[in-house]
PDB file of C-alpha atoms and ligand atoms in Angstrom:
ATOM      1  CA  UNK A   1      88.876 -51.209 -60.550  1.00  0.00           C
ATOM      2  CA  UNK A   2      85.648 -52.109 -58.731  1.00  0.00           C
ATOM      3  CA  UNK A   3      86.170 -51.779 -54.943  1.00  0.00           C
ATOM      4  CA  UNK A   4      85.305 -55.442 -54.330  1.00  0.00           C
ATOM      5  CA  UNK A   5      87.712 -56.551 -57.052  1.00  0.00           C
ATOM      6  CA  UNK A   6      90.366 -54.252 -55.573  1.00  0.00           C
ATOM      7  CA  UNK A   7      89.820 -55.803 -52.152  1.00  0.00           C
ATOM      8  CA  UNK A   8      90.291 -59.307 -53.585  1.00  0.00           C
ATOM      9  CA  UNK A   9      93.308 -58.362 -55.638  1.00  0.00           C
ATOM     10  CA  UNK A  10      94.854 -56.973 -52.443  1.00  0.00           C
ATOM     11  CA  UNK A  11      94.127 -60.263 -50.701  1.00  0.00           C
ATOM     12  CA  UNK A  12      95.712 -62.254 -53.537  1.00  0.00           C
ATOM     13  CA  UNK A  13      98.684 -59.931 -53.293  1.00  0.00           C
ATOM     14  CA  UNK A  14      99.155 -60.829 -49.629  1.00  0.00           C
ATOM     15  CA  UNK A  15      98.685 -64.549 -50.291  1.00  0.00           C
ATOM     16  CA  UNK A  16     101.081 -64.317 -53.207  1.00  0.00           C
ATOM     17  CA  UNK A  17     103.795 -62.731 -51.069  1.00  0.00           C
ATOM     18  CA  UNK A  18     103.410 -65.490 -48.489  1.00  0.00           C
ATOM     19  CA  UNK A  19     103.579 -68.170 -51.164  1.00  0.00           C
ATOM     20  CA  UNK A  20     106.599 -66.585 -52.810  1.00  0.00           C
ATOM     21  CA  UNK A  21     108.532 -66.443 -49.557  1.00  0.00           C
ATOM     22  CA  UNK A  22     108.568 -70.248 -49.441  1.00  0.00           C
ATOM     23  CA  UNK A  23     110.534 -70.608 -52.676  1.00  0.00           C
ATOM     24  CA  UNK A  24     114.124 -71.008 -51.572  1.00  0.00           C
ATOM     25  CA  UNK A  25     116.980 -73.473 -51.488  1.00  0.00           C
ATOM     26  CA  UNK A  26     117.271 -76.739 -53.351  1.00  0.00           C
ATOM     27  CA  UNK A  27     114.305 -77.660 -55.542  1.00  0.00           C
ATOM     28  CA  UNK A  28     114.519 -81.221 -56.863  1.00  0.00           C
ATOM     29  CA  UNK A  29     112.541 -82.289 -59.925  1.00  0.00           C
ATOM     30  CA  UNK A  30     111.777 -85.985 -60.295  1.00  0.00           C
ATOM     31  CA  UNK A  31     112.459 -87.830 -63.545  1.00  0.00           C
ATOM     32  CA  UNK A  32     112.008 -91.598 -63.897  1.00  0.00           C
ATOM     33  CA  UNK A  33     113.596 -91.815 -67.330  1.00  0.00           C
ATOM     34  CA  UNK A  34     117.215 -91.157 -66.406  1.00  0.00           C
ATOM     35  CA  UNK A  35     118.050 -94.155 -64.219  1.00  0.00           C
ATOM     36  CA  UNK A  36     115.896 -97.263 -64.774  1.00  0.00           C
ATOM     37  CA  UNK A  37     114.299 -98.397 -61.530  1.00  0.00           C
ATOM     38  CA  UNK A  38     114.537 -95.026 -59.764  1.00  0.00           C
ATOM     39  CA  UNK A  39     110.944 -94.015 -59.224  1.00  0.00           C
ATOM     40  CA  UNK A  40     109.471 -90.580 -58.575  1.00  0.00           C
ATOM     41  CA  UNK A  41     108.819 -91.607 -54.978  1.00  0.00           C
ATOM     42  CA  UNK A  42     112.413 -92.927 -54.505  1.00  0.00           C
ATOM     43  CA  UNK A  43     113.798 -89.651 -55.805  1.00  0.00           C
ATOM     44  CA  UNK A  44     111.470 -87.494 -53.719  1.00  0.00           C
ATOM     45  CA  UNK A  45     112.182 -89.480 -50.559  1.00  0.00           C
ATOM     46  CA  UNK A  46     115.956 -89.239 -51.004  1.00  0.00           C
ATOM     47  CA  UNK A  47     115.863 -85.545 -51.916  1.00  0.00           C
ATOM     48  CA  UNK A  48     113.718 -84.736 -48.881  1.00  0.00           C
ATOM     49  CA  UNK A  49     116.030 -86.725 -46.610  1.00  0.00           C
ATOM     50  CA  UNK A  50     118.927 -84.729 -48.050  1.00  0.00           C
ATOM     51  CA  UNK A  51     117.238 -81.416 -47.257  1.00  0.00           C
ATOM     52  CA  UNK A  52     115.470 -80.338 -50.461  1.00  0.00           C
ATOM     53  CA  UNK A  53     112.977 -77.569 -49.762  1.00  0.00           C
ATOM     54  CA  UNK A  54     110.755 -78.342 -52.758  1.00  0.00           C
ATOM     55  CA  UNK A  55     109.952 -81.395 -54.884  1.00  0.00           C
ATOM     56  CA  UNK A  56     108.423 -81.161 -58.325  1.00  0.00           C
ATOM     57  CA  UNK A  57     106.699 -84.214 -59.809  1.00  0.00           C
ATOM     58  CA  UNK A  58     107.470 -84.067 -63.548  1.00  0.00           C
ATOM     59  CA  UNK A  59     106.418 -86.796 -65.980  1.00  0.00           C
ATOM     60  CA  UNK A  60     105.440 -86.128 -69.565  1.00  0.00           C
ATOM     61  CA  UNK A  61     104.041 -89.613 -70.271  1.00  0.00           C
ATOM     62  CA  UNK A  62     102.182 -91.070 -67.273  1.00  0.00           C
ATOM     63  CA  UNK A  63      98.403 -90.776 -67.080  1.00  0.00           C
ATOM     64  CA  UNK A  64      96.751 -88.418 -64.629  1.00  0.00           C
ATOM     65  CA  UNK A  65      95.537 -91.476 -62.684  1.00  0.00           C
ATOM     66  CA  UNK A  66      99.086 -92.825 -62.332  1.00  0.00           C
ATOM     67  CA  UNK A  67     100.434 -89.415 -61.363  1.00  0.00           C
ATOM     68  CA  UNK A  68      97.725 -88.872 -58.780  1.00  0.00           C
ATOM     69  CA  UNK A  69      98.670 -92.153 -57.052  1.00  0.00           C
ATOM     70  CA  UNK A  70     102.340 -91.151 -57.063  1.00  0.00           C
ATOM     71  CA  UNK A  71     101.583 -87.571 -56.106  1.00  0.00           C
ATOM     72  CA  UNK A  72      99.601 -88.620 -53.051  1.00  0.00           C
ATOM     73  CA  UNK A  73     102.682 -90.476 -51.783  1.00  0.00           C
ATOM     74  CA  UNK A  74     104.948 -87.518 -52.414  1.00  0.00           C
ATOM     75  CA  UNK A  75     102.397 -85.206 -50.773  1.00  0.00           C
ATOM     76  CA  UNK A  76     102.738 -87.154 -47.521  1.00  0.00           C
ATOM     77  CA  UNK A  77     106.549 -87.235 -47.695  1.00  0.00           C
ATOM     78  CA  UNK A  78     106.845 -83.520 -48.444  1.00  0.00           C
ATOM     79  CA  UNK A  79     104.448 -82.563 -45.646  1.00  0.00           C
ATOM     80  CA  UNK A  80     106.372 -84.692 -43.149  1.00  0.00           C
ATOM     81  CA  UNK A  81     109.601 -82.970 -44.233  1.00  0.00           C
ATOM     82  CA  UNK A  82     108.107 -79.473 -44.196  1.00  0.00           C
ATOM     83  CA  UNK A  83     108.872 -79.077 -47.906  1.00  0.00           C
ATOM     84  CA  UNK A  84     106.781 -77.851 -50.822  1.00  0.00           C
ATOM     85  CA  UNK A  85     105.220 -80.239 -53.309  1.00  0.00           C
ATOM     86  CA  UNK A  86     104.794 -78.856 -56.806  1.00  0.00           C
ATOM     87  CA  UNK A  87     103.303 -80.629 -59.847  1.00  0.00           C
ATOM     88  CA  UNK A  88     104.533 -79.993 -63.395  1.00  0.00           C
ATOM     89  CA  UNK A  89     101.930 -79.170 -66.066  1.00  0.00           C
ATOM     90  CA  UNK A  90      98.884 -81.077 -64.740  1.00  0.00           C
ATOM     91  CA  UNK A  91      96.267 -78.914 -63.051  1.00  0.00           C
ATOM     92  CA  UNK A  92      94.038 -81.911 -62.306  1.00  0.00           C
ATOM     93  CA  UNK A  93      96.879 -83.813 -60.622  1.00  0.00           C
ATOM     94  CA  UNK A  94      97.858 -80.806 -58.509  1.00  0.00           C
ATOM     95  CA  UNK A  95      94.262 -80.465 -57.312  1.00  0.00           C
ATOM     96  CA  UNK A  96      93.708 -84.185 -56.675  1.00  0.00           C
ATOM     97  CA  UNK A  97      96.939 -84.495 -54.647  1.00  0.00           C
ATOM     98  CA  UNK A  98      96.523 -81.262 -52.681  1.00  0.00           C
ATOM     99  CA  UNK A  99      99.873 -80.146 -54.058  1.00  0.00           C
ATOM    100  CA  UNK A 100     101.221 -76.809 -52.874  1.00  0.00           C
ATOM    101  CA  UNK A 101     101.628 -75.616 -56.406  1.00  0.00           C
ATOM    102  CA  UNK A 102     101.881 -76.100 -60.138  1.00  0.00           C
ATOM    103  CA  UNK A 103     104.699 -75.288 -62.545  1.00  0.00           C
ATOM    104  CA  UNK A 104     103.970 -74.460 -66.177  1.00  0.00           C
ATOM    105  CA  UNK A 105     105.938 -73.429 -69.240  1.00  0.00           C
ATOM    106  CA  UNK A 106     105.160 -71.087 -72.085  1.00  0.00           C
ATOM    107  CA  UNK A 107     103.633 -73.949 -74.108  1.00  0.00           C
ATOM    108  CA  UNK A 108     101.134 -74.932 -71.425  1.00  0.00           C
ATOM    109  CA  UNK A 109      97.752 -73.417 -70.573  1.00  0.00           C
ATOM    110  CA  UNK A 110      98.061 -69.659 -70.118  1.00  0.00           C
ATOM    111  CA  UNK A 111      99.178 -68.660 -66.634  1.00  0.00           C
ATOM    112  CA  UNK A 112      96.144 -66.388 -66.180  1.00  0.00           C
ATOM    113  CA  UNK A 113      93.821 -69.364 -66.805  1.00  0.00           C
ATOM    114  CA  UNK A 114      95.777 -71.602 -64.434  1.00  0.00           C
ATOM    115  CA  UNK A 115      95.791 -68.878 -61.766  1.00  0.00           C
ATOM    116  CA  UNK A 116      91.995 -68.696 -61.963  1.00  0.00           C
ATOM    117  CA  UNK A 117      91.741 -72.474 -61.574  1.00  0.00           C
ATOM    118  CA  UNK A 118      94.216 -72.604 -58.669  1.00  0.00           C
ATOM    119  CA  UNK A 119      93.752 -69.353 -56.746  1.00  0.00           C
ATOM    120  CA  UNK A 120      95.394 -70.643 -53.573  1.00  0.00           C
ATOM    121  CA  UNK A 121      98.333 -72.580 -54.987  1.00  0.00           C
ATOM    122  CA  UNK A 122     101.874 -71.542 -55.754  1.00  0.00           C
ATOM    123  CA  UNK A 123     102.156 -70.916 -59.485  1.00  0.00           C
ATOM    124  CA  UNK A 124     105.560 -71.168 -61.154  1.00  0.00           C
ATOM    125  CA  UNK A 125     106.096 -70.130 -64.758  1.00  0.00           C
ATOM    126  CA  UNK A 126     109.164 -70.790 -66.927  1.00  0.00           C
ATOM    127  CA  UNK A 127     110.277 -67.652 -68.721  1.00  0.00           C
ATOM    128  CA  UNK A 128     112.988 -67.050 -71.289  1.00  0.00           C
ATOM    129  CA  UNK A 129     112.688 -63.316 -71.981  1.00  0.00           C
ATOM    130  CA  UNK A 130     112.038 -60.200 -69.871  1.00  0.00           C
ATOM    131  CA  UNK A 131     108.643 -59.678 -71.563  1.00  0.00           C
ATOM    132  CA  UNK A 132     107.585 -63.186 -70.542  1.00  0.00           C
ATOM    133  CA  UNK A 133     108.650 -62.433 -66.968  1.00  0.00           C
ATOM    134  CA  UNK A 134     106.521 -59.287 -66.838  1.00  0.00           C
ATOM    135  CA  UNK A 135     103.526 -61.100 -68.347  1.00  0.00           C
ATOM    136  CA  UNK A 136     103.896 -64.005 -65.924  1.00  0.00           C
ATOM    137  CA  UNK A 137     103.769 -61.591 -63.014  1.00  0.00           C
ATOM    138  CA  UNK A 138     100.665 -59.847 -64.334  1.00  0.00           C
ATOM    139  CA  UNK A 139      99.057 -63.244 -64.879  1.00  0.00           C
ATOM    140  CA  UNK A 140      99.587 -64.176 -61.229  1.00  0.00           C
ATOM    141  CA  UNK A 141     102.845 -66.142 -61.120  1.00  0.00           C
ATOM    142  CA  UNK A 142     104.436 -66.596 -57.681  1.00  0.00           C
ATOM    143  CA  UNK A 143     107.910 -67.462 -58.970  1.00  0.00           C
ATOM    144  CA  UNK A 144     109.770 -67.658 -62.248  1.00  0.00           C
ATOM    145  CA  UNK A 145     111.764 -70.571 -63.650  1.00  0.00           C
ATOM    146  CA  UNK A 146     114.810 -69.219 -65.492  1.00  0.00           C
ATOM    147  CA  UNK A 147     117.160 -71.272 -67.637  1.00  0.00           C
ATOM    148  CA  UNK A 148     118.890 -73.228 -68.867  1.00  0.00           C
ATOM    149  CA  UNK A 149     121.594 -71.460 -66.887  1.00  0.00           C
ATOM    150  CA  UNK A 150     124.190 -74.022 -68.001  1.00  0.00           C
ATOM    151  CA  UNK A 151     124.168 -76.644 -70.761  1.00  0.00           C
ATOM    152  CA  UNK A 152     121.916 -79.605 -70.026  1.00  0.00           C
ATOM    153  CA  UNK A 153     121.126 -82.855 -71.767  1.00  0.00           C
ATOM    154  CA  UNK A 154     118.138 -83.635 -69.536  1.00  0.00           C
ATOM    155  CA  UNK A 155     115.640 -81.531 -71.546  1.00  0.00           C
ATOM    156  CA  UNK A 156     116.154 -81.896 -75.285  1.00  0.00           C
ATOM    157  CA  UNK A 157     114.533 -78.590 -76.231  1.00  0.00           C
ATOM    158  CA  UNK A 158     115.935 -76.512 -73.362  1.00  0.00           C
ATOM    159  CA  UNK A 159     117.824 -74.213 -75.749  1.00  0.00           C
ATOM    160  CA  UNK A 160     121.192 -72.515 -75.426  1.00  0.00           C
ATOM    161  CA  UNK A 161     122.559 -71.767 -71.936  1.00  0.00           C
ATOM    162  CA  UNK A 162     121.706 -68.245 -70.789  1.00  0.00           C
ATOM    163  CA  UNK A 163     124.318 -67.947 -68.015  1.00  0.00           C
ATOM    164  CA  UNK A 164     123.945 -66.683 -64.461  1.00  0.00           C
ATOM    165  CA  UNK A 165     123.671 -63.045 -65.618  1.00  0.00           C
ATOM    166  CA  UNK A 166     120.130 -63.762 -66.801  1.00  0.00           C
ATOM    167  CA  UNK A 167     118.979 -64.171 -63.176  1.00  0.00           C
ATOM    168  CA  UNK A 168     119.252 -60.448 -62.350  1.00  0.00           C
ATOM    169  CA  UNK A 169     117.784 -59.469 -65.737  1.00  0.00           C
ATOM    170  CA  UNK A 170     114.677 -61.558 -65.142  1.00  0.00           C
ATOM    171  CA  UNK A 171     114.268 -60.413 -61.567  1.00  0.00           C
ATOM    172  CA  UNK A 172     114.343 -56.780 -62.689  1.00  0.00           C
ATOM    173  CA  UNK A 173     111.699 -57.521 -65.325  1.00  0.00           C
ATOM    174  CA  UNK A 174     109.465 -59.451 -62.918  1.00  0.00           C
ATOM    175  CA  UNK A 175     109.181 -56.808 -60.206  1.00  0.00           C
ATOM    176  CA  UNK A 176     110.945 -58.933 -57.601  1.00  0.00           C
ATOM    177  CA  UNK A 177     109.323 -62.361 -57.979  1.00  0.00           C
ATOM    178  CA  UNK A 178     111.550 -65.170 -56.679  1.00  0.00           C
ATOM    179  CA  UNK A 179     113.773 -66.748 -59.303  1.00  0.00           C
ATOM    180  CA  UNK A 180     114.288 -70.495 -59.540  1.00  0.00           C
ATOM    181  CA  UNK A 181     117.357 -71.109 -61.688  1.00  0.00           C
ATOM    182  CA  UNK A 182     117.432 -74.348 -63.675  1.00  0.00           C
ATOM    183  CA  UNK A 183     119.530 -76.218 -66.186  1.00  0.00           C
ATOM    184  CA  UNK A 184     122.872 -77.968 -65.780  1.00  0.00           C
ATOM    185  CA  UNK A 185     123.223 -76.993 -62.133  1.00  0.00           C
ATOM    186  CA  UNK A 186     125.460 -79.309 -60.107  1.00  0.00           C
ATOM    187  CA  UNK A 187     127.835 -79.191 -57.151  1.00  0.00           C
ATOM    188  CA  UNK A 188     130.616 -77.652 -59.249  1.00  0.00           C
ATOM    189  CA  UNK A 189     128.601 -74.598 -60.359  1.00  0.00           C
ATOM    190  CA  UNK A 190     125.762 -74.131 -57.855  1.00  0.00           C
ATOM    191  CA  UNK A 191     127.744 -71.550 -55.850  1.00  0.00           C
ATOM    192  CA  UNK A 192     127.741 -69.283 -58.933  1.00  0.00           C
ATOM    193  CA  UNK A 193     123.945 -69.576 -59.099  1.00  0.00           C
ATOM    194  CA  UNK A 194     123.546 -68.672 -55.433  1.00  0.00           C
ATOM    195  CA  UNK A 195     125.955 -65.745 -55.736  1.00  0.00           C
ATOM    196  CA  UNK A 196     124.067 -64.463 -58.797  1.00  0.00           C
ATOM    197  CA  UNK A 197     121.053 -63.988 -56.517  1.00  0.00           C
ATOM    198  CA  UNK A 198     118.736 -66.870 -57.405  1.00  0.00           C
ATOM    199  CA  UNK A 199     116.261 -67.753 -54.667  1.00  0.00           C
ATOM    200  CA  UNK A 200     116.364 -71.448 -55.455  1.00  0.00           C
ATOM    201  CA  UNK A 201     118.207 -73.891 -57.695  1.00  0.00           C
ATOM    202  CA  UNK A 202     116.204 -76.576 -59.477  1.00  0.00           C
ATOM    203  CA  UNK A 203     118.074 -79.741 -60.360  1.00  0.00           C
ATOM    204  CA  UNK A 204     117.282 -83.033 -62.009  1.00  0.00           C
ATOM    205  CA  UNK A 205     120.398 -84.997 -63.028  1.00  0.00           C
ATOM    206  CA  UNK A 206     122.635 -83.665 -60.226  1.00  0.00           C
ATOM    207  CA  UNK A 207     120.430 -85.645 -57.818  1.00  0.00           C
ATOM    208  CA  UNK A 208     118.682 -88.281 -59.939  1.00  0.00           C
ATOM    209  CA  UNK A 209     121.910 -89.520 -61.596  1.00  0.00           C
ATOM    210  CA  UNK A 210     124.039 -89.445 -58.445  1.00  0.00           C
ATOM    211  CA  UNK A 211     125.211 -92.721 -56.929  1.00  0.00           C
ATOM    212  CA  UNK A 212     123.785 -91.580 -53.615  1.00  0.00           C
ATOM    213  CA  UNK A 213     120.826 -89.220 -54.066  1.00  0.00           C
ATOM    214  CA  UNK A 214     120.631 -88.303 -50.367  1.00  0.00           C
ATOM    215  CA  UNK A 215     124.304 -87.321 -50.202  1.00  0.00           C
ATOM    216  CA  UNK A 216     124.086 -85.470 -53.509  1.00  0.00           C
ATOM    217  CA  UNK A 217     121.184 -83.385 -52.210  1.00  0.00           C
ATOM    218  CA  UNK A 218     122.978 -82.762 -48.905  1.00  0.00           C
ATOM    219  CA  UNK A 219     126.032 -81.549 -50.804  1.00  0.00           C
ATOM    220  CA  UNK A 220     123.985 -79.103 -52.885  1.00  0.00           C
ATOM    221  CA  UNK A 221     122.181 -77.797 -49.795  1.00  0.00           C
ATOM    222  CA  UNK A 222     125.484 -77.272 -47.994  1.00  0.00           C
ATOM    223  CA  UNK A 223     127.089 -75.349 -50.858  1.00  0.00           C
ATOM    224  CA  UNK A 224     123.893 -73.331 -51.346  1.00  0.00           C
ATOM    225  CA  UNK A 225     123.759 -72.289 -47.703  1.00  0.00           C
ATOM    226  CA  UNK A 226     127.434 -71.311 -47.744  1.00  0.00           C
ATOM    227  CA  UNK A 227     127.081 -69.274 -50.947  1.00  0.00           C
ATOM    228  CA  UNK A 228     123.638 -67.649 -50.997  1.00  0.00           C
ATOM    229  CA  UNK A 229     123.383 -63.900 -50.920  1.00  0.00           C
ATOM    230  CA  UNK A 230     121.279 -62.313 -48.163  1.00  0.00           C
ATOM    231  CA  UNK A 231     117.811 -60.955 -48.991  1.00  0.00           C
TER     232      UNK A 231
HETATM  233  N1  TZP B 301     113.919 -76.853 -67.890  1.00  0.00           N
HETATM  234  C1  TZP B 301     114.951 -76.111 -68.317  1.00  0.00           C
HETATM  235  S1  TZP B 301     116.411 -76.979 -68.241  1.00  0.00           S
HETATM  236  C2  TZP B 301     115.627 -78.348 -67.614  1.00  0.00           C
HETATM  237  C3  TZP B 301     114.272 -78.100 -67.488  1.00  0.00           C
HETATM  238  C4  TZP B 301     113.261 -79.038 -67.012  1.00  0.00           C
HETATM  239  C5  TZP B 301     116.337 -79.613 -67.295  1.00  0.00           C
HETATM  240  C6  TZP B 301     117.115 -79.525 -66.030  1.00  0.00           C
HETATM  241  O1  TZP B 301     117.758 -80.748 -65.770  1.00  0.00           O
HETATM  242  P1  TZP B 301     119.246 -80.832 -65.229  1.00  0.00           P
HETATM  243  O2  TZP B 301     119.557 -82.309 -65.284  1.00  0.00           O
HETATM  244  O3  TZP B 301     119.247 -80.315 -63.825  1.00  0.00           O
HETATM  245  O4  TZP B 301     120.105 -80.033 -66.150  1.00  0.00           O
HETATM  246 MG1   MG B 302     105.207 -77.674 -69.036  1.00  0.00          MG
END
């Protein structure tokens, strides 16, 4: 490697470790389609009040313009709460809202391309197989989304549940990147996810469909803190 390139790759390595260290706890993903009238901002505000450490703005249908307006609101709320703000899929929205990061799946733009566009942001990549985990790391991912851990009806094409055992398998394949477990996680099973060694648990319906979103988030945070494994 050219010495200048080596110097920069070392710098990105340091930045990456700092970014990765912030991925922990309860990560709430917004979804306006589950409960009519519950907006992305309502969900984010409640989740942050309840102690979520990260909010992801996820909307497959809204325009970039609409999402930028919403994202700017969530940006302010997350900053005030000391939480991370991550955008799903949309590079332009993440940039326009000064989000902390972007989350992409295997069907989105390649992670290496997104990393080049967003050198300073947290980059999360959903992975289903150990080879995808290794590639995501090489491409510059800061954390891996792994799931669905349990059955979920929130994402139609999520696939069969992989179980909590997949968390350790993916971590081994990723060279130690933080793992965000997702899919069907709720207050009755989140302790298993923490004990399996996940760094964070991402939830949609467990918060968005709860009668009281603040209390639901608080409950998940409490169980997580009681159950997480050190390190
Ligand atoms: N990716 C894998 S499963 C899933 C996503 C976005 C849906 C998670 O939703 P829920 O309601 O927490 O099961
Ligand atoms: Mg995607």
